[in-house]
Coordinates of C-alpha atoms and ligand atoms in Angstrom, one line a residue:
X1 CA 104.9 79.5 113.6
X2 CA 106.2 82.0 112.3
X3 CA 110.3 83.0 113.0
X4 CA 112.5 86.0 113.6
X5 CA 115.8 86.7 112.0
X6 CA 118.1 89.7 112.5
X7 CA 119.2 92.4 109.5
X8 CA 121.3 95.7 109.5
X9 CA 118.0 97.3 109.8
X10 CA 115.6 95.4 111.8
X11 CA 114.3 92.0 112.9
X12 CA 112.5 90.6 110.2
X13 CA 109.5 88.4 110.5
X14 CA 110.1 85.2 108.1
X15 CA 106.5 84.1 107.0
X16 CA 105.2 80.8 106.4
X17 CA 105.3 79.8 102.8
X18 CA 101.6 80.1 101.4
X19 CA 100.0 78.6 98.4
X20 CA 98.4 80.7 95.8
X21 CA 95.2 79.4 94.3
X22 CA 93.1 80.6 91.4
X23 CA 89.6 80.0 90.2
X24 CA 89.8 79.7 86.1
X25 CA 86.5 78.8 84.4
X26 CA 85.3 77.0 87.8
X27 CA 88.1 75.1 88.7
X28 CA 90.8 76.0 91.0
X29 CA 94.4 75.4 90.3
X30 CA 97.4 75.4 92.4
X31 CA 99.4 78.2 90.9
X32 CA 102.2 78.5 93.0
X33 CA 104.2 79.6 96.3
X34 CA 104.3 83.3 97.9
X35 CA 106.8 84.1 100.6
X36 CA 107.1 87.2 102.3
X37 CA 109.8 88.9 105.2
X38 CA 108.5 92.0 107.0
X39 CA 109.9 93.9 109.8
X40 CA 108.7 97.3 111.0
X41 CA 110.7 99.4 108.0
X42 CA 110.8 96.6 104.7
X43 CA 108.6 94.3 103.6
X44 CA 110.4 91.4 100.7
X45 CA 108.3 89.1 99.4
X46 CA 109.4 86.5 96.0
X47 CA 106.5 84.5 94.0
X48 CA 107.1 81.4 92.0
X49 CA 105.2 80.0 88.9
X50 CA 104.5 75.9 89.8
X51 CA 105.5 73.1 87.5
X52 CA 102.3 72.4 87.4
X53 CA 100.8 75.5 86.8
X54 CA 103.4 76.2 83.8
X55 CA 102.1 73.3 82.1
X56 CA 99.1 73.7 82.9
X57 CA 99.4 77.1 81.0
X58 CA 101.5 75.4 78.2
X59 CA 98.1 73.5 77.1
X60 CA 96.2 76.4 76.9
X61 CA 94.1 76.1 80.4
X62 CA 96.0 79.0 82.4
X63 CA 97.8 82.4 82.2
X64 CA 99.8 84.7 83.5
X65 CA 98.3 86.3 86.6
X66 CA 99.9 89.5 85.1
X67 CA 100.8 89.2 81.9
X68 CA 102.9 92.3 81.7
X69 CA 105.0 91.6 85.7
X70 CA 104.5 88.3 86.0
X71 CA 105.2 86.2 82.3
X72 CA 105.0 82.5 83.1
X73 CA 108.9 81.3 84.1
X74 CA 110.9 78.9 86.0
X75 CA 112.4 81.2 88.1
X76 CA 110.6 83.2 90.7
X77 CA 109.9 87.0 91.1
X78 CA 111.0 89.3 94.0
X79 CA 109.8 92.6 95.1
X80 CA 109.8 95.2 98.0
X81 CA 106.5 96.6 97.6
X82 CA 103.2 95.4 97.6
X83 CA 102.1 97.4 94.5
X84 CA 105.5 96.7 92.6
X85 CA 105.8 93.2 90.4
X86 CA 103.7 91.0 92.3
X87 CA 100.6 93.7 93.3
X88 CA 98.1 91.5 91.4
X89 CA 98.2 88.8 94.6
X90 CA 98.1 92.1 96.9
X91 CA 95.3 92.8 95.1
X92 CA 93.5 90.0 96.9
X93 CA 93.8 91.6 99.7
X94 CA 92.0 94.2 101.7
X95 CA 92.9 97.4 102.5
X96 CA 92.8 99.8 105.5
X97 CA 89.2 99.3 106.1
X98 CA 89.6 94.9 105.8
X99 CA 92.9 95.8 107.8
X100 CA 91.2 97.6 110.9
X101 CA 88.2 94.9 110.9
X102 CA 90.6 92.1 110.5
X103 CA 93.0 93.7 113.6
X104 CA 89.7 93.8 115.6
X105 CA 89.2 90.2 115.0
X106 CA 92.6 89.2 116.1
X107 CA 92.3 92.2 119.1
X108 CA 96.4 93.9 117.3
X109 CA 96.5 97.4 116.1
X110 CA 96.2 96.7 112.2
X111 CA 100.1 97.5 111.8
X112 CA 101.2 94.8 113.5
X113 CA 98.9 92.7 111.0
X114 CA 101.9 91.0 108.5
X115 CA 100.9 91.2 105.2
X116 CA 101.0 87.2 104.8
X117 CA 98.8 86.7 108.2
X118 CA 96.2 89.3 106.1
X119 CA 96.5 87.6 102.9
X120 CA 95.9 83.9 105.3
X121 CA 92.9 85.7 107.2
X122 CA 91.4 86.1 103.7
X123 CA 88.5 83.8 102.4
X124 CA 89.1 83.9 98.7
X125 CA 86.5 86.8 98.7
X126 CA 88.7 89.3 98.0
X127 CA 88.4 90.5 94.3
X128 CA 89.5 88.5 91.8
X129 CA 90.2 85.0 91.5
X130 CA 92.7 84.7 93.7
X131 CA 93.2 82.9 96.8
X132 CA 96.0 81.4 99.4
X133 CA 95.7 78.2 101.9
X134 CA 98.7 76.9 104.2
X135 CA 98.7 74.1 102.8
X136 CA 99.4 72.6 99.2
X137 CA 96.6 71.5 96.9
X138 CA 95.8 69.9 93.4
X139 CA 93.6 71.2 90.6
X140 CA 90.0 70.9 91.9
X141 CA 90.3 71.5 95.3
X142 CA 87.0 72.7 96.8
X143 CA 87.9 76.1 99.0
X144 CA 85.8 75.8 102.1
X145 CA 82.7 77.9 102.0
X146 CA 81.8 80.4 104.6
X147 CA 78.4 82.3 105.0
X148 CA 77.9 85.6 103.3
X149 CA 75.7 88.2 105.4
X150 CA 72.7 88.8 103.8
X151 CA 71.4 91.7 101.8
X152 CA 68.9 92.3 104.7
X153 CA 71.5 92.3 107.1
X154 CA 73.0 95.7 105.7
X155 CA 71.4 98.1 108.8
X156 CA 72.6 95.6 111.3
X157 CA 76.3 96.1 109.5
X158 CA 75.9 99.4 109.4
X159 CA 75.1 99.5 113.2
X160 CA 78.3 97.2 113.6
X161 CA 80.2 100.1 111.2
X162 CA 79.5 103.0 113.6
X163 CA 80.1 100.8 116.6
X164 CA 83.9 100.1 115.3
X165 CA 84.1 103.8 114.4
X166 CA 82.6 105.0 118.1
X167 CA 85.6 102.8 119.7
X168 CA 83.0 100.4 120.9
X169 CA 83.7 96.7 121.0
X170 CA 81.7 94.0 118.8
X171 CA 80.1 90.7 120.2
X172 CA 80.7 87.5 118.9
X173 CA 77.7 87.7 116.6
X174 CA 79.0 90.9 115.1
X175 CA 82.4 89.7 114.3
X176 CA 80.8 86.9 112.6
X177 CA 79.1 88.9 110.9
X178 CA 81.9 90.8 109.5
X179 CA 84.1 88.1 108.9
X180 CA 82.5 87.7 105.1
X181 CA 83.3 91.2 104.2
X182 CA 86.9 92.2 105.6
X183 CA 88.4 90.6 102.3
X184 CA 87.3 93.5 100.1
X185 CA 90.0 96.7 99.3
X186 CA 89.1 100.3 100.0
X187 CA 89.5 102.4 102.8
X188 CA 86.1 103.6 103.8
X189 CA 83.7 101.0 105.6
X190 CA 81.9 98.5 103.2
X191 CA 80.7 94.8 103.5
X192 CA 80.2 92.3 101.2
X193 CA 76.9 90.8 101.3
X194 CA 74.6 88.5 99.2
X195 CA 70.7 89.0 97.6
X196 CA 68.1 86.2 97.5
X197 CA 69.4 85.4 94.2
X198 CA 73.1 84.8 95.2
X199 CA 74.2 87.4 93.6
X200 CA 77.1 89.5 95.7
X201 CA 77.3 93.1 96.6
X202 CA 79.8 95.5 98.2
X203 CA 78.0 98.0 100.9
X204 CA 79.7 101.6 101.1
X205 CA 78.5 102.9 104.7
X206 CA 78.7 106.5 105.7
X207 CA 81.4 108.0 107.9
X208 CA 80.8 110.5 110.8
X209 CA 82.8 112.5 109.2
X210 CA 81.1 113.1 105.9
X211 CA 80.2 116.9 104.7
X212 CA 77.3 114.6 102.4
X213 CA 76.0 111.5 101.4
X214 CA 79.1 110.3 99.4
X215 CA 76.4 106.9 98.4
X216 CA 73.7 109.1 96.7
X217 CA 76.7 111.3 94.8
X218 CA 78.3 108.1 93.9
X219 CA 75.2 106.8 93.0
X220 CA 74.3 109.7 90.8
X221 CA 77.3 109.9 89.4
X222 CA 77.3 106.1 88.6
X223 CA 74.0 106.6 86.6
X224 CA 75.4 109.4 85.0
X225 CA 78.3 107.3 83.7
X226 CA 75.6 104.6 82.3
X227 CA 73.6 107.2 80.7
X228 CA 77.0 108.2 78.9
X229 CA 77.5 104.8 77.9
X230 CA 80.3 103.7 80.3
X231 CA 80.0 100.2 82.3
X232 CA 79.0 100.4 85.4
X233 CA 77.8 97.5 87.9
X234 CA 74.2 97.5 88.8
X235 CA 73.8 99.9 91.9
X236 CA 71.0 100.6 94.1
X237 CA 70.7 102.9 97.5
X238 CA 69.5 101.4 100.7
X239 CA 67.4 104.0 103.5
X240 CA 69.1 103.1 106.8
X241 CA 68.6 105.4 109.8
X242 CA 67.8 109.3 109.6
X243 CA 68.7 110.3 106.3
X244 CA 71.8 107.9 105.7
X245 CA 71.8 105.5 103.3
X246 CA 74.1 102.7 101.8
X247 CA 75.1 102.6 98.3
X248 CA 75.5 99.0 96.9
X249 CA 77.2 97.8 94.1
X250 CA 77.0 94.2 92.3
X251 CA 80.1 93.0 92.3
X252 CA 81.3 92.5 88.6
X253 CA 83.8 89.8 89.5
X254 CA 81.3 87.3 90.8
X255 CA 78.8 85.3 88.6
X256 CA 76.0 83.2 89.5
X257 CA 75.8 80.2 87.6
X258 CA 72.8 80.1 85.7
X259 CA 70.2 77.8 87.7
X260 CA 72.6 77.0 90.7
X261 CA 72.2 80.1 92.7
X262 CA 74.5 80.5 95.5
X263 CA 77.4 78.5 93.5
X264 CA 79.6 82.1 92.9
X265 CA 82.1 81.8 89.5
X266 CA 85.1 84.0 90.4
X267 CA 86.6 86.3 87.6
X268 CA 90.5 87.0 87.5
X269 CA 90.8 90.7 88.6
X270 CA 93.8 93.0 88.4
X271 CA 94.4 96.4 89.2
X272 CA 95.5 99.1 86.7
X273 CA 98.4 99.8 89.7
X274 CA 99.8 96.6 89.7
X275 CA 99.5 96.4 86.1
X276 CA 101.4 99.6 85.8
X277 CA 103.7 98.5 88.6
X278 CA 105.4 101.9 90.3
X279 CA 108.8 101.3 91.8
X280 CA 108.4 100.1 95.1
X281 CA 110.7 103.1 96.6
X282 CA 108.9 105.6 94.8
X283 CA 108.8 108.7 96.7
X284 CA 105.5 111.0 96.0
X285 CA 107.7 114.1 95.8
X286 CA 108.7 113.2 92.3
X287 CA 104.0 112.9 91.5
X288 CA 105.1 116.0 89.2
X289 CA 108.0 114.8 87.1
X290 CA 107.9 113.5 83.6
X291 CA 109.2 110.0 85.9
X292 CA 105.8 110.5 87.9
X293 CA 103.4 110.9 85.2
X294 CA 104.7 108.5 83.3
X295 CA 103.6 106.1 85.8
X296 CA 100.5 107.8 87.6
X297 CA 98.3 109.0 84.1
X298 CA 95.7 108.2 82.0
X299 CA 98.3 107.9 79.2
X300 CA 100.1 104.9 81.1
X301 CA 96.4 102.9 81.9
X302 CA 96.0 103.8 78.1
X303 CA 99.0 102.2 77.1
X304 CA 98.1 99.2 79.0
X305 CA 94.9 99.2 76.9
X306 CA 96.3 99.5 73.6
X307 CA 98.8 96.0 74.6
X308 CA 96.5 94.5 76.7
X309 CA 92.3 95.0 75.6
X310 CA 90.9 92.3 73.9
X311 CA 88.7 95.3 72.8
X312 CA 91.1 97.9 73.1
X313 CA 89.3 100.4 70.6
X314 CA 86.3 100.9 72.9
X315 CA 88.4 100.5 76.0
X316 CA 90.2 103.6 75.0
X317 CA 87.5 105.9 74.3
X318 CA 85.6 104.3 77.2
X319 CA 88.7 105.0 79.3
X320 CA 88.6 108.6 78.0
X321 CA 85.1 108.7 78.7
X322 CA 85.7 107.7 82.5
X323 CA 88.8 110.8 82.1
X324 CA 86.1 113.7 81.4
X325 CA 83.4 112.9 83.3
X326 CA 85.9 112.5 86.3
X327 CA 86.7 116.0 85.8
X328 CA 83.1 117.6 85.1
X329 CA 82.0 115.6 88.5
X330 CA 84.7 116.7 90.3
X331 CA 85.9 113.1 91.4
X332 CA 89.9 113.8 92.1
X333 CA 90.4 110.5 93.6
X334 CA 91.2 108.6 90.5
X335 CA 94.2 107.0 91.8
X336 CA 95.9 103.8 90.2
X337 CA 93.6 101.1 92.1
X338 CA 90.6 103.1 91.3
X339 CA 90.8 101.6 87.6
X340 CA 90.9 97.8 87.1
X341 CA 90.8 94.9 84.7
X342 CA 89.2 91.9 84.1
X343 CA 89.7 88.5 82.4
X344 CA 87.6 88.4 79.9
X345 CA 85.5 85.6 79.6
X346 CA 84.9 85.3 76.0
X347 CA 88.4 85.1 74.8
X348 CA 90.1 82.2 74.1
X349 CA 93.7 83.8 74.9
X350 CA 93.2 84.7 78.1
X351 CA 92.9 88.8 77.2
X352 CA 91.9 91.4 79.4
X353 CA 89.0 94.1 79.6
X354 CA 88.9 97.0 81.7
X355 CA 86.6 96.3 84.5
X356 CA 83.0 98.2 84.8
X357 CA 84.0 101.8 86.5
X358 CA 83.5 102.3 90.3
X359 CA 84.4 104.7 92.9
X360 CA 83.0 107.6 91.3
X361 CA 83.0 110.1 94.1
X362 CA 82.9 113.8 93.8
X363 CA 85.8 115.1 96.4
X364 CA 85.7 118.1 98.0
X365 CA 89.3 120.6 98.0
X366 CA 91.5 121.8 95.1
X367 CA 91.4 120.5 91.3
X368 CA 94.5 118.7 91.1
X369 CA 93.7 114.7 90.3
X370 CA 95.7 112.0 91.4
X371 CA 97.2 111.1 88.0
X372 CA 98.0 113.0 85.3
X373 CA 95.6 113.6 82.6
X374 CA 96.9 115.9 80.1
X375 CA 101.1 117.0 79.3
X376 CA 101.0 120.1 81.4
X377 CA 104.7 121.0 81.3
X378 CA 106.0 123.8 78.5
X379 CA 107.5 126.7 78.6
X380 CA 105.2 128.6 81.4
X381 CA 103.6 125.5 83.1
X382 CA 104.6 122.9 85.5
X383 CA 104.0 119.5 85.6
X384 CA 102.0 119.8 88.4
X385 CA 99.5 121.7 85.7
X386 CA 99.1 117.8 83.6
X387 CA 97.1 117.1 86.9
X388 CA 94.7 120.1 87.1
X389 CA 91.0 118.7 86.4
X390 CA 90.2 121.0 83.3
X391 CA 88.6 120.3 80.2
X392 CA 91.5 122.2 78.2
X393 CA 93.5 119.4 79.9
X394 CA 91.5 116.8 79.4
X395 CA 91.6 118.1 75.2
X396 CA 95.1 118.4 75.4
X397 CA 95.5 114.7 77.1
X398 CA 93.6 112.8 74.3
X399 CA 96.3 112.1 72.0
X400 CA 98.6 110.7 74.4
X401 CA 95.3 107.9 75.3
X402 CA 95.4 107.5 71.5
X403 CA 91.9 109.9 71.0
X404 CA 91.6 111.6 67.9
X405 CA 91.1 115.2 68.5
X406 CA 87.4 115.3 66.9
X407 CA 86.6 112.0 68.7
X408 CA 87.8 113.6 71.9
X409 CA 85.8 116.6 71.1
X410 CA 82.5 114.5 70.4
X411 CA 83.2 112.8 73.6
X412 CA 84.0 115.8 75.9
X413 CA 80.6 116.8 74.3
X414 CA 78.3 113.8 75.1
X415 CA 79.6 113.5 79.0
X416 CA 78.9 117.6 79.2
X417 CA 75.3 117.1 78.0
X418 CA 75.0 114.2 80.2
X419 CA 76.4 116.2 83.4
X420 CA 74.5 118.9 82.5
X421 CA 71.5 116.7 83.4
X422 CA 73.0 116.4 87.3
X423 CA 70.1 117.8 89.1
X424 CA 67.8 115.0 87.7
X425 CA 70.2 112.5 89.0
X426 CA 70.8 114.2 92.3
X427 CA 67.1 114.3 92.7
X428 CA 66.6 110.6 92.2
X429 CA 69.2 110.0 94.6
X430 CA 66.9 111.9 97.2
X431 CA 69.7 113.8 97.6
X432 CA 68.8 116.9 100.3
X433 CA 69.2 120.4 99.1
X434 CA 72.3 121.0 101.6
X435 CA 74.4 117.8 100.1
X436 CA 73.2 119.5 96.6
X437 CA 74.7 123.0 97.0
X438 CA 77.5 121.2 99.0
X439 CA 78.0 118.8 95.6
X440 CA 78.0 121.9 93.4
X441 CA 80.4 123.8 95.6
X442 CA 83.0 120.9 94.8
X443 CA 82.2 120.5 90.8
X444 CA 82.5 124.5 90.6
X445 CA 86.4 124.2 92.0
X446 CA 87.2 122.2 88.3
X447 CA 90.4 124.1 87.2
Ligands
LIG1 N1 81.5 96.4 91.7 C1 82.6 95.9 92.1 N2 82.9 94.6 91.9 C2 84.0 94.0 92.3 N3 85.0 94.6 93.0 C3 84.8 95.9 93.3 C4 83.6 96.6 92.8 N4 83.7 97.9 93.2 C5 84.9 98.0 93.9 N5 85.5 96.8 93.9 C6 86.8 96.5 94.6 O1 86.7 97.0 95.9 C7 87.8 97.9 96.2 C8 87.2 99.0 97.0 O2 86.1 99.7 96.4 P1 86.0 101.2 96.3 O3 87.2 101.7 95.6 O4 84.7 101.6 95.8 O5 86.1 101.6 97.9 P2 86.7 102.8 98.7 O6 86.9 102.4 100.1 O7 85.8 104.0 98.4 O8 88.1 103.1 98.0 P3 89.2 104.2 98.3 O9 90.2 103.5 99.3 O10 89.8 104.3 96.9 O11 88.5 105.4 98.8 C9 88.2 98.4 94.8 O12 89.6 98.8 94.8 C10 88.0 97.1 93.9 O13 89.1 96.3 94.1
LIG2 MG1 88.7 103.0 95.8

C-alpha cells in the first residue's frame, strides 16, 4: 500500500520499492531497485545498481543500462524528472496514449496514474528490455506471459480505438484486448499485436481529427527512407473501414527465435532523450538558446554517436540522412524520443546502434523542427533560425554531426532524387488525391 507523507509543497505519495529486470541474450537478470515520490507538483525517483548485477557486469555478462547516465556504481542515482538521469527505465513505459488506456482500465483520469503504478501495470512489453515486478527475483526468472492480440484482430482494436475516443465505455472483452498494447510510448492510438509467425507489430490507428491518412504518409515516407538507404522496420498498411487504414510496423526490438515461434528475444532499447538527458527543470522558453540547442539537436544525438556507435561512421551519415529527408518531407516532429538506440547484438562490449528510423510523419504548420539542425545564430539571425527546416540549414548543420561538406552535399543529393520520386510512393500508399495536395501543401511550407 502505498503511503503519504507531508512536504513544504505537497503531500507526496511514497511508492513501493520495485524491482527492475532486464532480458540480456535471453535471460533475465535482477538489475536492481527503483523508488519513486510523487505528489501533484514533483515527482523524485533514485535507482540503484544490485550487488548482483555489478558483478554480474564485472564478468562480462551485463552493462550499463545507460552507459553515459547511468555507469555501473555502488551508490544509487536520483532524479526529478522522468527524462533526466534515469529516462532509460521511463522509457519502458508508455506514454499519453498507454496512460489514457491504462486510466480506463483502472476507471482514474490518467493524472492521477503514479508513475510507479504505470511502470507496475506494464507487462515487460514496453520497448526495450526492460521490465519491473513487486517482488525480488534471481537470474532466470521466467516473466509471466500474457496473450498478445492478433494481427487479425487490428479492425476490432481499431473499433475499440474510436470507441475510447467517442467517450464510449469498453466491455470486458475489449479491455482485454487492450491490455497487450497499453505498454508501448507515443501519444496517438496504437496496439501492439502479433502475426502467425510470432513476430510483433505496433498498429498506428487514425484520429477523428486527422486533415489525412497520417499511416499512408508515414508509410510512404518510410519507403522513401529505405529506398534512400536508411533502416527502417518492415511496414505494411491495413484497409479497415471507408478509406482508413492502419499502418504497422515490425517492432525492431523483438526477435523470434529461429524455429520457436512465439518465444519473443527482447533487445535493450534507449532513447536518444534519455541518452542526452535534459535537465529535469528545463523550461521550453530557453528551446532557442545556445543552452537549448545544445541539448535538443542533431549535433547532440551526433555526439552521442561518435562516443557511443559501435558503427559510428555510418550511424552518422545515416543520422544525417534521417536530418534531410525530415526536412524535404516536411516531418517537424523530430523530437528527442523520436530517435533511439539499440544494443547491438553482435558486439561483444555491449555497444550501441541507432535503432531503425520511425515516426516519419509529414506535419502540417510552420517550418520550425523540434531540434536544432543547423547553428542558426550570427550576426542577423536568431537561434530560433538553427531550427527552420531548410536545406541551407541542413548544409550548414553537417559539420557540427561530423559530415564533410561534399559528403553532406552527395547526401542532400541522393534523399532529393529520392523525394523527388513522392508521387510514386504516395500512389502506392493508395493515397486519395485530397490527402495528396493536402501532403504537398505541408512539404511546400519547408523554410
Ligand atoms: N518499429 C518499432 N519497434 C519498436 N519500438 C518502436 C517502433 N516504432 C516505435 N517504437 C516505440 O514506440 C514509441 C511510439 O511510436 P511512435 O513514435 O511511432 O508513436 P506516436 O504516437 O506517433 O509518437 P509521438 O508521441 O511522437 O507522436 C516510440 O517512441 C518507440 O519507443
Ligand atoms: Mg513518436
Amino acid at each position: 500500500m502505498a503511503k503519504t507523507t507531508s512536504s513544504a509543497n505537497s503531500p507526496k505519495v511514497l511508492e513501493p520499492t520495485l524491482f527492475v529486470g532486464i532480458e540480456i541474450r535471453g535471460v533475465n537478470h535482477f538489475v536492481g531497485e527503483l523508488r519513486c515520490a510523487q505528489s501533484t507538483q514533483d515527482f523524485v525517483a533514485s535507482f540503484q545498481y544490485a550487488p548482483s548485477y555489478l558483478s554480474l557486469a564485472q564478468s562480462g555478462h551485463a552493462f550499463a543500462l545507460d552507459p553515459i547516465n547511468l555507469p555501473l556504481r555502488t551508490d544509487p542515482y536520483k532524479t526529478t524528472g522522468r527524462h533526466s538521469i534515469l529516462g532509460v527505465l521511463f522509457d519502458a513505459a508508455p506514454d499519453a496514449w498507454g496512460r489514457t488506456v491504462m486510466a480506463l482500465d483502472e476507471g482514474v483520469s490518467s493524472v492521477s496514474l503514479t508513475e510507479a503504478r504505470v511502470l507496475l501495470k506494464g507487462k515487460g512489453a514496453g520497448v526495450g528490455a526492460i521490465f519491473f515486478t513487486t517482488q525480488p527475483f534471481e537470474s532466470g526468472f521466467a516473466l509471466p506471459v500474457y496473450p498478445t492480440s492478433r494481427l487479425d484482430q487490428v479492425p476490432e482494436l481499431y473499433e475499440i480505438v474510436r470507441r475510447i475516443e467517442n467517450g464510449l465505455t469498453l466491455d470486458m472483452h475489449s479491455r482485454a484486448l487492450l491490455k497487450s498494447s497499453w505498454d508501448i510510448g507515443g501519444a496517438r492510438p496504437k496496439a501492439v499485436v502479433q502475426d502467425v509467425d510470432g513476430a510483433q507489430w505496433i498498429a498506428k490507428f487514425p484520429r477523428g481529427i486527422d486533415t489525412f491518412s497520417r499511416q499512408r504518409v508515414e508509410w510512404a515516407n518510410l519507403q522513401m527512407a529505405k529506398e534512400i538507404g536508411v533502416q527502417v522496420p518492415a511496414a505494411q498498411l491495413i484497409e479497415l473501414d471507408g478509406d482508413d487504414c492502419a499502418l504497422l510496423v515490425r517492432r525492431f526490438d523483438r526477435t523470434v527465435q529461429p524455429g520457436h515461434n512465439q518465444v519473443l528475444g527482447r533487445q535493450h532499447y534507449i532513447s536518444a532523450a534519455s541518452l542526452i538527458s535534459p535537465p529535469a527543470d528545463f523550461d521550453k522558453y530557453k528551446m532557442d538558446t545556445a543552452f537549448g540547442a545544445s541539448y535538443f539537436s542533431y549535433a547532440r544525438i551526433a555526439d552521442v554517436v561518435r562516443r557511443l556507435s559501435t558503427h559510428a561512421a555510418s550511424d552518422l551519415t545515416e543520422l544525417y540522412a534521417r536530418m534531410v529527408l525530415n526536412v524535404l518531407v516536411h516531418n517537424t516532429d523530430d523530437h528527442l524520443k523520436n530517435t533511439g538506440f539499440l544494443l547491438d547484438a553482435s558486439s561483444q562490449s555491449y555497444g550501441l546502434r541507432l535503432a531503425p528510423l520511425f515516426d516519419v510523419v509529414t506535419q502540417e504548420g510552420g517550418s520550425l523542427h523540434m531540434l536544432h539542425l543547423g547553428p542558426g545564430a550570427n550576426k542577423t539571425r536568431s537561434y530560433q533560425s538553427g531550427r527552420l527546416g531548410s536545406l541551407d540549414n541542413v548544409l550548414s548543420g553537417a559539420k557540427s554531426c561530423a559530415i564533410k561538406s561534399a559528403a553532406a552535399s552527395a547526401i542532400i543529393e541522393r534523399v532529393q532524387s529520392v523525394f523527388e520520386r513522392r508521387l510514386e510512393f504516395y500512389q502506392q500508399a493508395k493515397m486519395q488525391q485530397q490527402d495528396i495536395d493536402s501532403v504537398e501543401a505541408c512539404v511546400m511550407q519547408r523554410g
